Coordinates of C-alpha atoms and ligand atoms in Angstrom, one line a residue:
X1 CA 127.7 120.8 104.8
X2 CA 128.3 122.1 101.3
X3 CA 126.6 119.0 99.9
X4 CA 123.6 119.5 102.2
X5 CA 123.4 123.2 101.2
X6 CA 123.4 122.4 97.5
X7 CA 120.7 119.8 97.7
X8 CA 118.6 121.9 100.2
X9 CA 118.8 124.9 97.9
X10 CA 117.5 123.0 94.9
X11 CA 114.4 121.9 96.9
X12 CA 114.1 118.7 94.8
X13 CA 114.3 115.8 97.2
X14 CA 113.2 112.6 95.4
X15 CA 114.3 111.1 92.1
X16 CA 116.4 114.0 90.8
X17 CA 119.9 114.8 89.4
X18 CA 121.7 113.8 92.6
X19 CA 120.3 110.2 92.4
X20 CA 121.0 110.0 88.6
X21 CA 124.6 111.1 89.2
X22 CA 125.2 108.7 92.1
X23 CA 123.6 105.8 90.2
X24 CA 126.0 106.4 87.2
X25 CA 129.0 106.8 89.6
X26 CA 128.2 103.6 91.5
X27 CA 127.6 101.6 88.3
X28 CA 130.9 102.7 87.0
X29 CA 132.6 101.9 90.4
X30 CA 131.0 98.4 90.5
X31 CA 131.7 97.9 86.7
X32 CA 128.1 97.1 85.8
X33 CA 125.8 98.7 83.2
X34 CA 123.0 99.8 85.6
X35 CA 122.6 100.9 89.2
X36 CA 119.2 101.6 90.7
X37 CA 119.1 103.4 94.1
X38 CA 116.6 102.2 96.6
X39 CA 115.6 102.9 100.2
X40 CA 117.7 100.2 101.9
X41 CA 119.4 96.8 101.4
X42 CA 116.4 94.7 102.3
X43 CA 114.3 96.4 99.6
X44 CA 117.2 96.0 97.2
X45 CA 117.0 92.3 97.7
X46 CA 113.2 92.1 97.7
X47 CA 113.0 94.2 94.5
X48 CA 115.7 92.1 92.8
X49 CA 113.8 88.9 93.5
X50 CA 110.5 90.5 92.3
X51 CA 112.2 91.7 89.2
X52 CA 112.9 88.0 88.4
X53 CA 109.2 87.1 89.0
X54 CA 110.1 85.0 92.0
X55 CA 107.0 84.1 94.0
X56 CA 105.1 81.6 96.1
X57 CA 105.8 78.5 93.8
X58 CA 109.5 79.0 93.8
X59 CA 112.5 78.0 96.0
X60 CA 115.5 80.2 96.6
X61 CA 118.8 78.9 98.1
X62 CA 120.4 81.1 100.7
X63 CA 123.1 80.6 103.4
X64 CA 122.0 79.3 106.8
X65 CA 124.4 81.8 108.6
X66 CA 123.5 85.1 106.9
X67 CA 122.1 88.3 108.4
X68 CA 118.3 87.8 108.5
X69 CA 117.6 90.4 105.8
X70 CA 118.7 87.8 103.1
X71 CA 115.9 85.5 104.4
X72 CA 113.3 88.3 104.9
X73 CA 113.6 89.3 101.2
X74 CA 112.7 85.8 100.1
X75 CA 109.8 85.8 102.6
X76 CA 108.6 89.1 101.1
X77 CA 108.1 87.3 97.8
X78 CA 106.3 84.3 99.3
X79 CA 109.0 82.0 97.9
X80 CA 110.3 79.0 99.9
X81 CA 113.6 79.6 101.7
X82 CA 116.1 76.7 101.2
X83 CA 119.1 77.2 103.6
X84 CA 122.5 75.8 102.7
X85 CA 125.3 75.5 105.2
X86 CA 128.5 77.5 104.9
X87 CA 132.1 76.4 104.9
X88 CA 133.0 76.7 108.5
X89 CA 136.4 78.3 107.8
X90 CA 135.5 81.0 105.3
X91 CA 131.9 81.4 106.7
X92 CA 130.7 81.6 103.1
X93 CA 128.3 79.4 101.1
X94 CA 129.9 76.1 100.3
X95 CA 129.3 75.5 96.5
X96 CA 129.6 71.7 97.0
X97 CA 126.6 71.7 99.2
X98 CA 124.4 73.5 96.6
X99 CA 123.8 70.4 94.5
X100 CA 121.8 68.5 97.2
X101 CA 119.5 71.5 97.7
X102 CA 118.4 72.0 94.0
X103 CA 114.9 70.7 93.1
X104 CA 112.7 71.3 90.1
X105 CA 111.2 74.3 92.0
X106 CA 114.6 76.1 92.6
X107 CA 114.6 79.4 90.8
X108 CA 117.6 81.2 92.3
X109 CA 120.7 81.1 94.4
X110 CA 121.5 84.1 96.7
X111 CA 125.2 84.1 97.6
X112 CA 126.0 86.5 100.4
X113 CA 129.6 87.8 100.5
X114 CA 129.6 87.6 104.3
X115 CA 131.8 89.9 106.4
X116 CA 133.4 91.2 103.2
X117 CA 134.8 88.1 101.7
X118 CA 133.7 87.1 98.1
X119 CA 131.9 83.8 97.7
X120 CA 133.4 81.2 95.3
X121 CA 131.7 82.8 92.4
X122 CA 133.2 80.6 89.6
X123 CA 131.7 77.4 91.1
X124 CA 128.4 79.1 92.0
X125 CA 127.9 80.6 88.6
X126 CA 128.7 77.3 87.0
X127 CA 126.2 75.4 89.1
X128 CA 123.6 78.1 88.4
X129 CA 124.2 77.9 84.6
X130 CA 124.0 74.1 84.6
X131 CA 120.7 74.2 86.4
X132 CA 119.3 77.3 84.7
X133 CA 119.0 79.2 88.0
X134 CA 119.2 82.9 88.6
X135 CA 121.9 84.4 90.8
X136 CA 121.2 87.3 93.1
X137 CA 124.3 88.5 95.0
X138 CA 123.8 90.0 98.5
X139 CA 126.7 92.5 98.3
X140 CA 125.7 94.5 101.4
X141 CA 129.0 93.7 103.2
X142 CA 131.4 93.7 100.3
X143 CA 131.6 97.0 98.4
X144 CA 134.8 96.9 96.3
X145 CA 135.5 93.2 96.8
X146 CA 136.6 90.9 94.0
X147 CA 136.6 87.3 93.0
X148 CA 139.3 86.4 90.4
X149 CA 139.6 90.2 89.8
X150 CA 135.9 90.7 89.1
X151 CA 133.9 92.9 91.4
X152 CA 131.2 91.3 93.6
X153 CA 127.8 92.7 92.7
X154 CA 128.6 92.2 89.0
X155 CA 128.3 88.4 88.7
X156 CA 124.6 87.7 89.3
X157 CA 121.7 88.4 87.1
X158 CA 120.7 91.2 89.5
X159 CA 122.3 92.1 92.7
X160 CA 121.6 94.0 95.9
X161 CA 123.6 96.1 98.2
X162 CA 123.1 98.2 101.3
X163 CA 124.5 101.6 102.3
X164 CA 123.4 101.3 106.0
X165 CA 125.7 103.7 107.9
X166 CA 128.0 100.9 109.3
X167 CA 128.6 99.2 105.9
X168 CA 131.9 99.8 104.1
X169 CA 130.1 102.4 102.1
X170 CA 127.6 104.0 104.4
X171 CA 125.0 106.8 103.9
X172 CA 123.9 109.1 106.7
X173 CA 120.8 107.1 107.1
X174 CA 119.2 104.2 105.3
X175 CA 120.0 103.6 101.6
X176 CA 120.6 100.7 99.2
X177 CA 121.1 99.9 95.5
X178 CA 120.5 97.2 92.9
X179 CA 123.2 96.5 90.3
X180 CA 122.7 94.6 87.0
X181 CA 124.0 94.4 83.4
X182 CA 120.6 93.5 82.1
X183 CA 118.7 96.5 80.8
X184 CA 115.3 94.8 81.0
X185 CA 115.8 93.9 84.6
X186 CA 117.1 97.4 85.3
X187 CA 114.0 98.9 83.8
X188 CA 111.7 96.7 85.8
X189 CA 113.6 97.4 89.1
X190 CA 113.1 101.1 88.4
X191 CA 109.4 100.6 88.0
X192 CA 109.1 98.5 91.2
X193 CA 111.0 101.0 93.4
X194 CA 108.5 103.8 92.5
X195 CA 105.0 102.3 92.9
X196 CA 105.3 100.3 89.7
X197 CA 104.8 103.6 88.0
X198 CA 106.1 104.3 84.5
X199 CA 105.0 107.9 84.4
X200 CA 103.1 109.8 87.1
X201 CA 99.8 108.1 88.0
X202 CA 100.3 105.3 85.4
X203 CA 101.0 102.1 87.2
X204 CA 102.3 99.0 85.3
X205 CA 103.0 96.6 88.2
X206 CA 102.3 96.4 91.9
X207 CA 105.4 98.2 93.2
X208 CA 106.9 99.5 96.4
X209 CA 107.8 103.0 97.6
X210 CA 111.6 102.4 97.9
X211 CA 113.6 105.4 96.6
X212 CA 117.0 106.5 97.5
X213 CA 116.5 110.2 98.3
X214 CA 118.5 113.1 96.8
X215 CA 120.3 114.0 100.0
X216 CA 121.5 110.5 100.7
X217 CA 122.5 110.0 97.1
X218 CA 124.6 113.2 97.2
X219 CA 126.3 112.2 100.5
X220 CA 127.0 108.7 99.0
X221 CA 128.6 110.2 95.9
X222 CA 131.1 112.1 98.1
X223 CA 131.8 109.1 100.2
X224 CA 132.3 106.9 97.1
X225 CA 135.4 109.0 96.4
X226 CA 137.0 107.6 99.6
X227 CA 136.0 103.9 99.6
X228 CA 139.2 102.7 97.8
X229 CA 141.3 104.4 100.5
X230 CA 139.1 103.0 103.3
X231 CA 139.3 99.5 101.9
X232 CA 143.1 99.6 101.8
X233 CA 143.0 100.8 105.4
X234 CA 140.7 97.9 106.4
X235 CA 143.0 95.4 104.7
X236 CA 146.1 96.8 106.4
X237 CA 144.5 96.6 109.8
X238 CA 143.2 93.1 109.2
X239 CA 146.8 92.1 108.2
X240 CA 148.0 93.1 111.7
X241 CA 145.4 90.8 113.3
X242 CA 146.4 88.0 110.9
X243 CA 150.1 88.4 111.8
X244 CA 149.7 88.9 115.5
X245 CA 147.1 86.2 116.2
X246 CA 148.6 83.3 114.3
X247 CA 148.4 80.0 116.3
X248 CA 147.0 81.4 119.5
X249 CA 145.1 78.9 121.6
X250 CA 142.1 77.4 119.8
X251 CA 141.4 80.7 118.0
X252 CA 140.7 80.4 114.3
X253 CA 141.2 83.5 112.1
X254 CA 139.1 84.0 109.0
X255 CA 140.2 81.8 106.1
X256 CA 140.4 83.3 102.6
X257 CA 139.3 81.1 99.7
X258 CA 142.0 80.8 97.0
X259 CA 140.7 83.3 94.5
X260 CA 138.7 85.5 96.8
X261 CA 139.4 89.0 98.0
X262 CA 138.3 90.2 101.5
X263 CA 137.4 93.8 102.2
X264 CA 137.0 93.2 106.0
X265 CA 133.6 94.6 106.7
X266 CA 134.1 92.6 109.8
X267 CA 137.1 90.7 111.3
X268 CA 135.4 87.5 112.6
X269 CA 137.4 85.0 114.7
X270 CA 136.2 81.7 116.2
X271 CA 136.9 80.1 119.6
X272 CA 135.2 77.7 121.9
X273 CA 135.9 80.2 124.7
X274 CA 134.0 83.0 122.9
X275 CA 132.0 84.3 125.8
X276 CA 134.9 84.3 128.2
X277 CA 137.2 86.0 125.7
X278 CA 134.5 88.6 125.0
X279 CA 134.1 89.4 128.7
X280 CA 137.9 89.6 129.1
X281 CA 138.2 92.1 126.3
X282 CA 135.3 94.1 127.7
X283 CA 137.0 94.2 131.0
X284 CA 140.0 95.7 129.2
X285 CA 137.9 98.4 127.5
X286 CA 137.5 96.6 124.2
X287 CA 134.1 96.3 122.7
X288 CA 133.4 93.3 120.4
X289 CA 130.3 92.1 118.8
X290 CA 128.7 88.9 117.6
X291 CA 127.4 88.7 114.0
X292 CA 125.1 87.0 114.5
X293 CA 124.2 85.4 117.8
X294 CA 121.0 83.5 116.6
X295 CA 120.9 82.0 113.1
X296 CA 117.7 82.8 111.1
X297 CA 116.2 79.3 111.4
X298 CA 116.1 79.5 115.2
X299 CA 114.5 83.0 115.2
X300 CA 110.9 83.3 116.4
X301 CA 110.1 84.9 113.1
X302 CA 110.8 81.6 111.4
X303 CA 109.3 79.3 114.0
X304 CA 106.6 78.3 111.4
X305 CA 109.3 76.6 109.3
X306 CA 109.7 74.0 112.0
X307 CA 113.5 73.9 112.2
X308 CA 114.8 72.5 115.5
X309 CA 118.2 73.1 117.2
X310 CA 120.6 71.0 115.2
X311 CA 118.9 71.5 111.8
X312 CA 121.9 73.6 110.6
X313 CA 124.8 72.6 112.8
X314 CA 127.5 74.7 111.1
X315 CA 125.4 77.9 111.3
X316 CA 124.7 77.1 115.0
X317 CA 128.3 76.3 115.8
X318 CA 129.3 79.6 114.2
X319 CA 126.7 81.5 116.2
X320 CA 128.1 80.0 119.4
X321 CA 131.8 80.6 118.6
X322 CA 132.3 83.7 116.4
X323 CA 133.4 87.1 117.6
X324 CA 133.9 90.3 115.6
X325 CA 137.1 92.1 116.7
X326 CA 137.1 95.9 116.3
X327 CA 138.1 97.1 112.8
X328 CA 137.3 100.4 111.1
X329 CA 139.1 103.0 108.9
X330 CA 140.8 105.5 111.1
X331 CA 141.7 103.0 113.7
X332 CA 145.3 103.2 114.8
X333 CA 147.7 100.3 114.4
X334 CA 148.5 100.7 118.1
X335 CA 144.8 100.0 118.9
X336 CA 145.0 96.7 117.1
X337 CA 148.3 95.8 118.7
X338 CA 146.8 96.6 122.2
X339 CA 143.8 94.3 121.4
X340 CA 146.1 91.5 120.2
X341 CA 148.2 91.9 123.3
X342 CA 145.1 91.5 125.5
X343 CA 144.0 88.4 123.5
X344 CA 147.4 86.8 124.0
X345 CA 147.2 87.5 127.7
X346 CA 143.8 85.8 127.8
X347 CA 145.2 82.6 126.2
X348 CA 148.5 82.7 128.2
Ligands
PLP1 C1 122.9 95.1 106.1 C2 122.6 93.9 105.3 C3 121.4 93.8 104.6 C4 120.2 94.7 104.7 O1 120.5 96.0 104.5 P1 119.6 97.2 105.2 O2 120.1 98.4 104.4 O3 119.9 97.2 106.6 O4 118.2 96.8 104.9 C5 121.2 92.6 103.9 N1 122.1 91.6 103.8 C6 123.2 91.7 104.5 C7 124.2 90.6 104.4 C8 123.5 92.8 105.3 O5 124.6 92.8 106.0

């Protein structure tokens, strides 16, 4: 309420001090030189791609099992989407599979740190370097996550994140940001988010209207003070699941790649009896969810790409077998133990 009062009293709602302050604070937090606040995560991805001049003649590699926004951003530029299958156990982009997807039109790789686990960034960065490709991290689900001690959102040439309310760092509405160490890309992203306008009524490029407003920036600056604590909580809760649910039926828990950190945006398990387990938990008062039930290539929106069932078998298998168990800061240990108990009863 104090934050709301302060911003309201100033009567300056767009591109002001609150945004400047949050951008500095988030850049520091993410250990990058520049942060550019935008309206949402999809715009952050779209603007990142446009900043790199990616367009209709280019190809961008993206996971086959991501949230559809990763794909939509590529569509927004007119570039060709080149899906690559994930590792079935970590759910993240499999670097070994990147090689076969690179052509002379490939411009960029978009690793997505899905569910809060860092992709294998050493291998991905090395492949990108060898092939002179840009890297754009989709860090929407992994605020505060690291790979070999380096924060996700700081590896790529330019990276995007979302502060949608349910993300690990969430605004009280839509919001997103771009992070980069490159001052030229940062400048261009700033132009693009504000009509391509350098100064008022002076337009350099064809931009968007995608600004992170003062009120959301001010709220986010307050919430950023708590993210470290929330992340510790998420990890502690996830550890209970890991301990309690070892070797139960055919259930597979999320695998963590050797040098990757996991900030547990979601705790996603896998079982052939997914629908039955979900119903059983629902009957016991436990709400679960599926992230995501239909992979992008089988969505109506992408019918024109001509992918049939079976085109990306790992993404499809995941869509049919994954289940997100409840996990959020503030959840009690006893809640997790109750859920684990009900899961054990299901398999007994
Ligand atoms: C949420 C999300 C986005 C999009 O963010 P919005 O702020 O909802 O536009 C993009 N990619 C991934 C992986 C996401 O989870």
